[in-house]
XYZ file of C-alpha atoms in Angstrom:
495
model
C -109.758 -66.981 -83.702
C -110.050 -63.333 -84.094
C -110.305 -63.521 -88.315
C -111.715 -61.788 -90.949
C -115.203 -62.819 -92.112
C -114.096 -62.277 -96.161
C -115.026 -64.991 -98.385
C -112.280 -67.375 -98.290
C -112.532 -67.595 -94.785
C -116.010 -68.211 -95.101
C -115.055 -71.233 -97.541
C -112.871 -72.644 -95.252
C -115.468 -72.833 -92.302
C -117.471 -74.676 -94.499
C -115.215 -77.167 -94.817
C -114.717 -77.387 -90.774
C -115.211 -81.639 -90.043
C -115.415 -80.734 -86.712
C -116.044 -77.851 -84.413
C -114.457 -78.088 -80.766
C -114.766 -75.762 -77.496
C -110.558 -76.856 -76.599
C -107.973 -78.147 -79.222
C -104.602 -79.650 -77.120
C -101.872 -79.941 -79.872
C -98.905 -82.102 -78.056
C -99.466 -85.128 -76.058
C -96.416 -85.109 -73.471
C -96.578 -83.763 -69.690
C -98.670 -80.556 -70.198
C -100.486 -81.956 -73.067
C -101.711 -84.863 -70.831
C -102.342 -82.547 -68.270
C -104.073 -80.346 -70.222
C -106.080 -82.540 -71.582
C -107.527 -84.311 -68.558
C -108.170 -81.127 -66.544
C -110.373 -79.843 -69.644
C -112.428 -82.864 -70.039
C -113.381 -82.430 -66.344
C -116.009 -80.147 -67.529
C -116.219 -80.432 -71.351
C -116.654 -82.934 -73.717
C -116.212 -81.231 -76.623
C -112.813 -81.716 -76.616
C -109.960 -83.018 -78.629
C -105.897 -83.830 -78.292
C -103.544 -83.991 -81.512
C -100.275 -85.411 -81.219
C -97.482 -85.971 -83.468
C -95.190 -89.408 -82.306
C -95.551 -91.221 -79.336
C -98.336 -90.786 -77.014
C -96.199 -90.708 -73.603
C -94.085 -88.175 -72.545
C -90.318 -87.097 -72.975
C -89.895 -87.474 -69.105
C -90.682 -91.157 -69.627
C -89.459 -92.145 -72.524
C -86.317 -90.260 -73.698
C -85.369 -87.935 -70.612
C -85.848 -87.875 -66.756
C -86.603 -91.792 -66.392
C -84.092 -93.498 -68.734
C -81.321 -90.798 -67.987
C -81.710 -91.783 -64.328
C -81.283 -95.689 -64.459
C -78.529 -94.894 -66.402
C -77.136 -92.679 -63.330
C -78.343 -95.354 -61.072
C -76.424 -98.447 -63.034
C -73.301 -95.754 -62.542
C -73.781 -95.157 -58.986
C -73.760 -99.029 -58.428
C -70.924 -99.356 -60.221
C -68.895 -96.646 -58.591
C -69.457 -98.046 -54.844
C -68.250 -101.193 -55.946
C -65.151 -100.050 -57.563
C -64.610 -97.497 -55.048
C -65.477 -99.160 -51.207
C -61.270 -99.208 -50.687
C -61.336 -96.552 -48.258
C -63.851 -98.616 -46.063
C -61.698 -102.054 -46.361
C -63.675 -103.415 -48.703
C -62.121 -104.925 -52.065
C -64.137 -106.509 -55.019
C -63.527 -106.870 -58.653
C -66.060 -105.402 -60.702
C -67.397 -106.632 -64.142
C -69.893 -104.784 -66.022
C -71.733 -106.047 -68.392
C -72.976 -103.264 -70.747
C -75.514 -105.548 -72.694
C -77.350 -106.171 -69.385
C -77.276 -102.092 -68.437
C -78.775 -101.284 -71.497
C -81.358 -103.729 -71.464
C -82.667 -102.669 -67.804
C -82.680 -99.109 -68.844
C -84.839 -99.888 -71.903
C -86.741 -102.535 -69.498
C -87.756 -100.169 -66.994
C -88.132 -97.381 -69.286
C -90.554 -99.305 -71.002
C -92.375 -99.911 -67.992
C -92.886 -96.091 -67.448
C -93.929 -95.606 -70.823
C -96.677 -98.852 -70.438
C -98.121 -97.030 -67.694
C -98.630 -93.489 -69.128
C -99.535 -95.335 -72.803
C -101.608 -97.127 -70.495
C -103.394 -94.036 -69.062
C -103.670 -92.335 -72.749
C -105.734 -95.976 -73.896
C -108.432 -95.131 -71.616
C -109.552 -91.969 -73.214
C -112.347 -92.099 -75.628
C -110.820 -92.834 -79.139
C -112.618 -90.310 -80.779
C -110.966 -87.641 -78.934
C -107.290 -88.427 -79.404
C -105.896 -87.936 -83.250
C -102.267 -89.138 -84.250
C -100.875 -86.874 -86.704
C -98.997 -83.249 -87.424
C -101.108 -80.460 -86.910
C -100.635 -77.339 -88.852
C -102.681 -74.116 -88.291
C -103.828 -72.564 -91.387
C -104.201 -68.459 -92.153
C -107.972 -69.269 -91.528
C -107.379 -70.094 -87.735
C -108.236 -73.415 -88.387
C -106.272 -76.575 -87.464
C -105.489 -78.826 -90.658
C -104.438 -82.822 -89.365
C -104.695 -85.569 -91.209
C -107.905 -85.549 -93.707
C -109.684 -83.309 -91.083
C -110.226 -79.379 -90.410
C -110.783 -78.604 -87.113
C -112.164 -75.352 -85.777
C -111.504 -74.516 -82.471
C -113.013 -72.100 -79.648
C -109.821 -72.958 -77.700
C -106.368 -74.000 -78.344
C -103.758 -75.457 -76.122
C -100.409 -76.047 -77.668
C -97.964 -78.095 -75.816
C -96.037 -79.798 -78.338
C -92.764 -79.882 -76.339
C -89.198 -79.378 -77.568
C -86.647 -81.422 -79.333
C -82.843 -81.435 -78.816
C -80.634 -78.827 -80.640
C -77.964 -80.006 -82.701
C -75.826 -77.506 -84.799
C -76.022 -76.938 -88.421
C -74.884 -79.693 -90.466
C -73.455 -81.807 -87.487
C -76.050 -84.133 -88.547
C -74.508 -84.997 -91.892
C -70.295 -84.598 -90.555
C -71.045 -87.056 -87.892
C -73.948 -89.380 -89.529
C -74.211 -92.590 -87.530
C -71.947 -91.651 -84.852
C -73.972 -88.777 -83.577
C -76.076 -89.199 -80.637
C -78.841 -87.249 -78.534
C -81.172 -88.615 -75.683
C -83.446 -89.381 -78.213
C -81.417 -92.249 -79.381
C -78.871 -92.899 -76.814
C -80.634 -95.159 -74.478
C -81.662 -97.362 -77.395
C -77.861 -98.369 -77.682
C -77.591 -102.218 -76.972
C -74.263 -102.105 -75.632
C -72.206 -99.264 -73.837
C -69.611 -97.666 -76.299
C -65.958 -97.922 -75.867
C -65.637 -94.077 -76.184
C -67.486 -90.890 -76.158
C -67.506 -87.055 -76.576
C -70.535 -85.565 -74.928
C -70.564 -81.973 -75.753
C -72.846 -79.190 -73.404
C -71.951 -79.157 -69.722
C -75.748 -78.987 -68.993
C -78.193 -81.075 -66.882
C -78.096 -83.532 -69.838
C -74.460 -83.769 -70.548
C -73.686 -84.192 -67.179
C -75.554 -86.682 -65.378
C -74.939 -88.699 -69.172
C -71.158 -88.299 -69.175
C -70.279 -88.821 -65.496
C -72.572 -92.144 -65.717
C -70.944 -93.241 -68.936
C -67.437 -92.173 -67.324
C -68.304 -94.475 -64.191
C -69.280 -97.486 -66.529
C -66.213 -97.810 -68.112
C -66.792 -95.683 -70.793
C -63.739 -93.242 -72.111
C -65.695 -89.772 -71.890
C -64.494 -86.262 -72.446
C -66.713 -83.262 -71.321
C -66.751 -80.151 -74.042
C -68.115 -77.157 -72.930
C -67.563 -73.552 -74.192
C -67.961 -71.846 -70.725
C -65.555 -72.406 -67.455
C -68.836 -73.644 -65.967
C -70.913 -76.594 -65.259
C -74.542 -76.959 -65.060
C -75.577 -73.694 -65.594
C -74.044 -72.634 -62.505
C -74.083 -68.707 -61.835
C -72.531 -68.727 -58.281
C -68.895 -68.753 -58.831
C -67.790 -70.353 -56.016
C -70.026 -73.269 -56.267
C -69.617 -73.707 -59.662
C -65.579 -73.681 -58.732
C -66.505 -76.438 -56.292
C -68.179 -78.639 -58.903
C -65.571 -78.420 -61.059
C -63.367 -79.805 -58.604
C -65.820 -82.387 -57.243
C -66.798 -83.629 -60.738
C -63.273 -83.105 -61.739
C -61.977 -86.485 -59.532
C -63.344 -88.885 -61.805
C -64.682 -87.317 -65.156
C -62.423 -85.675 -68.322
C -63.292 -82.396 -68.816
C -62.652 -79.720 -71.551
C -64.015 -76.075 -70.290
C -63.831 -73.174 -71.699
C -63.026 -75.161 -75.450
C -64.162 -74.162 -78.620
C -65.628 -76.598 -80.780
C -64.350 -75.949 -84.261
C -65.345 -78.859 -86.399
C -67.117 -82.539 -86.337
C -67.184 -85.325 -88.541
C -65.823 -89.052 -89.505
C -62.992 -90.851 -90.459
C -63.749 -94.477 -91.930
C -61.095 -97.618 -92.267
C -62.285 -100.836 -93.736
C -64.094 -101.816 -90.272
C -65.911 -98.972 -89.007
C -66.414 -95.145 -88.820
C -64.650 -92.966 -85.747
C -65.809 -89.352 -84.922
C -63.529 -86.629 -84.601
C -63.845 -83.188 -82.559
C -61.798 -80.561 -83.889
C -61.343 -77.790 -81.116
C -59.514 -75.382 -78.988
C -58.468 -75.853 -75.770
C -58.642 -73.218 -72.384
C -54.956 -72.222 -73.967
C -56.206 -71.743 -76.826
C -54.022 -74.857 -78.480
C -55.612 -77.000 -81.225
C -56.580 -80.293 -80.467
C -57.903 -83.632 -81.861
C -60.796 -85.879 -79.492
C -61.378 -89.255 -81.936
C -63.393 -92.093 -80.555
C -67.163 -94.020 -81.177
C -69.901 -91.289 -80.851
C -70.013 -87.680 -79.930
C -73.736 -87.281 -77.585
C -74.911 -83.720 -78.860
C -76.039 -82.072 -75.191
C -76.054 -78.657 -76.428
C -79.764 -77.704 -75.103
C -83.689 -78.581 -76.351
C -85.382 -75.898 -78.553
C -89.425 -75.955 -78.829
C -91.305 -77.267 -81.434
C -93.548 -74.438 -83.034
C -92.173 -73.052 -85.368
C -93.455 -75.210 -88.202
C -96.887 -75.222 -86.338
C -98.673 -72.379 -87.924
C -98.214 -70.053 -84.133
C -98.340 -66.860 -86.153
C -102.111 -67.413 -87.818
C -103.060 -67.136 -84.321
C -102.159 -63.491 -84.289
C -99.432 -64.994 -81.572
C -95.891 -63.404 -81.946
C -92.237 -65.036 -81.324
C -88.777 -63.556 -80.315
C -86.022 -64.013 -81.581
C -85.733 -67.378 -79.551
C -89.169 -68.710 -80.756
C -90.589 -67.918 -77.197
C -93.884 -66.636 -77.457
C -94.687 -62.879 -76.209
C -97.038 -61.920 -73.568
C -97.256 -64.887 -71.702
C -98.946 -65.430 -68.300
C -96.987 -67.275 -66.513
C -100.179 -68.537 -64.691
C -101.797 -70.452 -67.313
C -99.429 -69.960 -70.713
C -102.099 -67.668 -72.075
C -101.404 -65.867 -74.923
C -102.126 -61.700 -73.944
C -106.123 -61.760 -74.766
C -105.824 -64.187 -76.990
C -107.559 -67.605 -76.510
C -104.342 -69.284 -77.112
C -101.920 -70.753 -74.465
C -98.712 -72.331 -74.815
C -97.692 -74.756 -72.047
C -94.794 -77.214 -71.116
C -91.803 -77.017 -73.197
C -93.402 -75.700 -76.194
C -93.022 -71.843 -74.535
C -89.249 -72.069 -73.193
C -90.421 -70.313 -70.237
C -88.968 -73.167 -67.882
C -88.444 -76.710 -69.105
C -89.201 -78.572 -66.167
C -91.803 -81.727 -66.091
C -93.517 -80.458 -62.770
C -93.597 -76.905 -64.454
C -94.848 -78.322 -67.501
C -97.369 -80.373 -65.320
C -98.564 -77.216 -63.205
C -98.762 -75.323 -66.643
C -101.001 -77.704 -68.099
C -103.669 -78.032 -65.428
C -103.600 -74.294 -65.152
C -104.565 -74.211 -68.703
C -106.650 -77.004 -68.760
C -108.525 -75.098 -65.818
C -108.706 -71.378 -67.429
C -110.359 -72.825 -70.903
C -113.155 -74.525 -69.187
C -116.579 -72.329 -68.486
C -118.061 -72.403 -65.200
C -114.307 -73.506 -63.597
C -113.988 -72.967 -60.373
C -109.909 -72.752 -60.032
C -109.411 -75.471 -58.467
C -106.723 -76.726 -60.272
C -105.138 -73.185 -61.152
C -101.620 -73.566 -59.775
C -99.463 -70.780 -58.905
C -95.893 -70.062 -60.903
C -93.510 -72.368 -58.548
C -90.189 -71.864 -57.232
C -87.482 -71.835 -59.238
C -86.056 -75.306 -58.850
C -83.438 -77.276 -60.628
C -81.585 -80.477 -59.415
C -79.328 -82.237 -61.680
C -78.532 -86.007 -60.962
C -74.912 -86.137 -61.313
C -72.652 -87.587 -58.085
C -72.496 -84.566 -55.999
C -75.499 -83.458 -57.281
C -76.179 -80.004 -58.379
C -79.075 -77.599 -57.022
C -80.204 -74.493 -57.619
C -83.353 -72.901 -56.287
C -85.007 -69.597 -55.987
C -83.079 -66.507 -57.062
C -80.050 -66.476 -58.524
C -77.012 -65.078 -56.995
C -76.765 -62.273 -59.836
C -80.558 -61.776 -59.671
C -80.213 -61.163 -55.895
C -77.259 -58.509 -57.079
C -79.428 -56.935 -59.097
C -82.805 -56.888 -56.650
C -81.562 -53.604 -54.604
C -81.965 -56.033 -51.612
C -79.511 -56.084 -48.723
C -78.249 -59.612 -48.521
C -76.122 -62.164 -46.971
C -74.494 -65.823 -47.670
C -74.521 -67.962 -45.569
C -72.405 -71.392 -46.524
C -71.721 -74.885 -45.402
C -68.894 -77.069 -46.656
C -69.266 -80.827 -47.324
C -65.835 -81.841 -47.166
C -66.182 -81.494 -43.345
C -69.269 -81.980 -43.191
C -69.936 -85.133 -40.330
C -72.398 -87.592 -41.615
C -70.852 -86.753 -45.272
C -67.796 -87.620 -43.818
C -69.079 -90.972 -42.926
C -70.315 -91.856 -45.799
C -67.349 -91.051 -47.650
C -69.617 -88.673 -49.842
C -67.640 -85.326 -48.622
C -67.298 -82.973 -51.278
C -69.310 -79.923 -51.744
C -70.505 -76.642 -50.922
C -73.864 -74.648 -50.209
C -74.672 -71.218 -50.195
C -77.433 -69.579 -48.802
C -78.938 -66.289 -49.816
C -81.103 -64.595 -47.180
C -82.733 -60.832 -47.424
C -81.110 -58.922 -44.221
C -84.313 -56.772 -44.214
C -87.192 -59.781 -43.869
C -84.386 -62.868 -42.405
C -85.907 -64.565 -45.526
C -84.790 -66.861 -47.876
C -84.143 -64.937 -51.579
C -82.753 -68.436 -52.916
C -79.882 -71.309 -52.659
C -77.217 -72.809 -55.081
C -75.367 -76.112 -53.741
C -73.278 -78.917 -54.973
C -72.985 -81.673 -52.422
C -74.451 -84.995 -51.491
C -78.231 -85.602 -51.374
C -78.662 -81.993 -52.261
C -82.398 -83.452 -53.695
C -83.485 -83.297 -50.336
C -81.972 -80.234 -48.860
C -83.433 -78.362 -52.390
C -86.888 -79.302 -51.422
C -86.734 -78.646 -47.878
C -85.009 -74.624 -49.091
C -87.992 -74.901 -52.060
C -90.692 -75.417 -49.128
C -88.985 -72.466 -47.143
C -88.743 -69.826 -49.415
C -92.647 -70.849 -50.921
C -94.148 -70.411 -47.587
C -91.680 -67.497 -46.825
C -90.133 -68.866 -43.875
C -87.752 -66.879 -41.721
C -84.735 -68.106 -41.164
C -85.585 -68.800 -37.424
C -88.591 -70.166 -38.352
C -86.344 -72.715 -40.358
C -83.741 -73.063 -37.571
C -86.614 -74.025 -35.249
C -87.813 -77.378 -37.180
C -86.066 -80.538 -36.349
C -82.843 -81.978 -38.579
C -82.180 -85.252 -36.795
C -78.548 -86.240 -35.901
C -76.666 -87.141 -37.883
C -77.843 -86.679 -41.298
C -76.333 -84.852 -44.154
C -78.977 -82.234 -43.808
C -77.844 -80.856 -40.766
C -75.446 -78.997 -43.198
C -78.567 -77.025 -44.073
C -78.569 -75.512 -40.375
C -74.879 -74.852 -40.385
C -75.324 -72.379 -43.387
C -78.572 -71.030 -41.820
C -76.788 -70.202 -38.970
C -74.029 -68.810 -40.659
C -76.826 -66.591 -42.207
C -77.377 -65.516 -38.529
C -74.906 -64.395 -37.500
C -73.871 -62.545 -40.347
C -77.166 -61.003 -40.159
C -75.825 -60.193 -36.257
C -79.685 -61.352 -35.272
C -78.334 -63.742 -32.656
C -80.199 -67.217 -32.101
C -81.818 -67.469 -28.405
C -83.347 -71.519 -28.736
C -81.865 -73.696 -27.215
C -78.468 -75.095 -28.285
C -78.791 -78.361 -30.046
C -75.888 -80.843 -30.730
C -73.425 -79.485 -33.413
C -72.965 -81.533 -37.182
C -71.978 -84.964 -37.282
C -70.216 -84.960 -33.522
């Protein structure tokens, strides 16, 4: 890997157990990935992997966070149908959550663990791999040289200096909070994010006592003011929120029964308060996991916020370097189908005689977040857009009037639509509403095959459907754009 030939390294290469055209170091999403797309066309390949052998999506993060927000979505109708004369008493039985969340989750994992089985033993090692100052990779008893090295060893949550010790037992992060057996009386969960969303709105709508910290007037990473005012207000109706607080201090306070966490903080007035109840969830972000792995005796440097420099985007290389750093593990974007594209692009560009076709291109910037509206961002940014010199314009839709939303008793929410004045083409979206899901991968579709917005406005959006919101923004991107619409009129939302 690029090292001196002096005598030590010479040593060490006589030592080498075994020599390898492509080393994958992580066994999650991109490691999988990775993995698979390189043993298309060599065999002299090996994966390393520290932990379990499926993937955070399954097992601690997309899967289990989502039965959770579907036992909370259940529970919600039920307790919530008055409006269409329909009354019921509602028990829920928080044994019987958790145990389908671990049931199912399980069931995920089975099937990738399942998957993982089938590869030759031989090229799978369990164990933490270090790279040595020779370039070579030290695991286990073995030292492994190799031509090629894929790291993908994913990221881990953050939580705060010494929070670990303050709050001890009462501390929680998706990597141990769907293992509760029961559904706690109380909860702080503190990050506004994806996580601590979709985690305390659920929690909130299962009977749990739940207060939202989060530093910033802002939810979900929202960067559109106006929609993330609107998601304040529509998450607002039913969940306890503390924005723009300041988290001062954690810990415990025991009696003779049992321990209770404390959150010492500052409130939007800047008044000192007191949150004391069973657990605080820790949902302050992920950080990757290299920076014990030896990155730097691969000549590869680090920022400030251990993401590696010179990265293609394409395939995670590493500048010239045969290195590439996929998934999680390079903070680019920590997305499973990113991390998925990532690792069969790398997977592809390490094998001779490939011929691309599983290179994928960098996708679309696309986030949805699973909380009730849900959240969606995709494409550009609203400041990015500011700052791209282009001539702009947005075009909205609210939910609250929205017809079909209407119906379903779902209306609250807002989208907004940014479209280039110069090429009537999608730059990007942000929305809170009801089954925004959909209407983010019909806008992620658009904007990757560079639709115009007539082009859009000429597909069919059957009556009535919650997506025919999408064509009241487009056309209010229309007409601010003064480019009237000549097709022929169609029947107006929800009416």
């Amino acid at each position: 890997m690029n090292k001196s030939s002096d005598s030590t390294t010479e040593n060490a290469t006589n030592n080498v157990t075994r020599h390898v055209t492509v080393a994958v170091i992580g066994a999650g999403t991109a490691g999988q990935n990775a993995f698979r797309t390189a043993s298309k066309t060599t065999k002299n390949v090996v994966i390393i992997n520290d932990g379990f052998w499926t993937t955070t999506c399954a097992t601690v993060g997309c899967m289990p966070s989502k039965l959770l927000v579907a036992a909370a979505s259940r529970a919600h109708d039920a307790q919530h149908s008055d409006q269409f004369g329909i009354h019921a008493d509602v028990r829920i039985d928080g044994k019987q959550v958790m145990a389908r969340i671990q049931a199912e989750r399980n069931f995920f994992t089975h099937n990738v663990k399942k998957q993982v089985d089938s590869w030759p033993n031989d090229k799978k090692i369990s164990g933490r791999a270090h790279i040595n100052k020779d370039g070579l990779i030290e695991v286990n008893d073995e030292l492994i040289k190799a031509d090629k090295i894929i790291v993908a060893t994913g990221s881990s949550p953050f939580i705060p200096d010494n929070w670990t010790d303050k709050l001890g037992k009462t501390l929680l992060t998706t990597d141990n909070v769907f293992e509760l057996s029961d559904l706690p009386t109380s909860m702080a969960v503190i990050g506004a994010g994806s996580v601590g969303l979709e985690i305390a709105q659920s929690m909130s709508r299962l009977g749990v006592a739940v207060t939202l910290f989060n530093r910033e007037n802002r939810v979900g990473g929202l960067q559109d003011d106006d929609i993330n005012k609107k998601a304040i207000e529509c998450l607002g109706h039913g969940l306890t929120m503390e924005l723009n607080s300041r988290v001062d201090d954690v810990g415990t306070c025991s009696d003779d029964k049992k321990s209770t966490a404390f959150v010492k903080y500052k409130d939007s007035d800047g008044q000192a308060q007191e949150w004391q109840g069973e657990y605080v969830l820790v949902a302050t972000g992920r950080r990757n996991n290299i920076e014990q792995l030896g990155i730097e005796n691969l000549d590869v440097e680090l920022d400030d916020k251990n993401r590696p420099k010179d990265l293609d985007i394409n395939t995670g290389q590493i500048g010239d370097l045969e290195v590439y750093i996929v998934g999680d593990a390079n903070a680019h974007i920590p997305l499973l189908h990113v991390a998925s594209d990532e690792g069969f692009s790398a997977g592809s560009s390490v094998c001779p005689n490939n011929t691309d076709a599983d290179m994928r291109p960098p996708s679309i910037p696309l986030s949805i977040i699973f909380c009730e509206p849900q959240i969606a961002n995709i494409g550009m940014t609203l400041p990015e857009v500011e700052d791209s010199g282009l001539h702009y314009v947005i075009g909205e839709v609210s939910f609250d009037t929205q017809g079909r939303s209407r119906v379903m008793g779902v209306n609250c929410g807002l989208l907004h639509i940014y479209s280039c004045k110069e090429t009537d083409k999608i730059l990007g979206a942000s929305m809170v509403g009801p089954d925004a899901e959909y209407i983010a991968h019909i806008m992620a579709v658009a904007i990757t095959n560079e639709l115009t917005i007539k082009a859009l406005l000429d597909t069919p959006i059957y009556h009535p459907t919650i997506v025919e919101g999408l064509r009241t923004a487009l056309r209010d991107v229309q007409d601010k754009m003064a480019i009237p619409y000549q097709a022929q009129l169609t029947q107006e939302d929800g009416f």
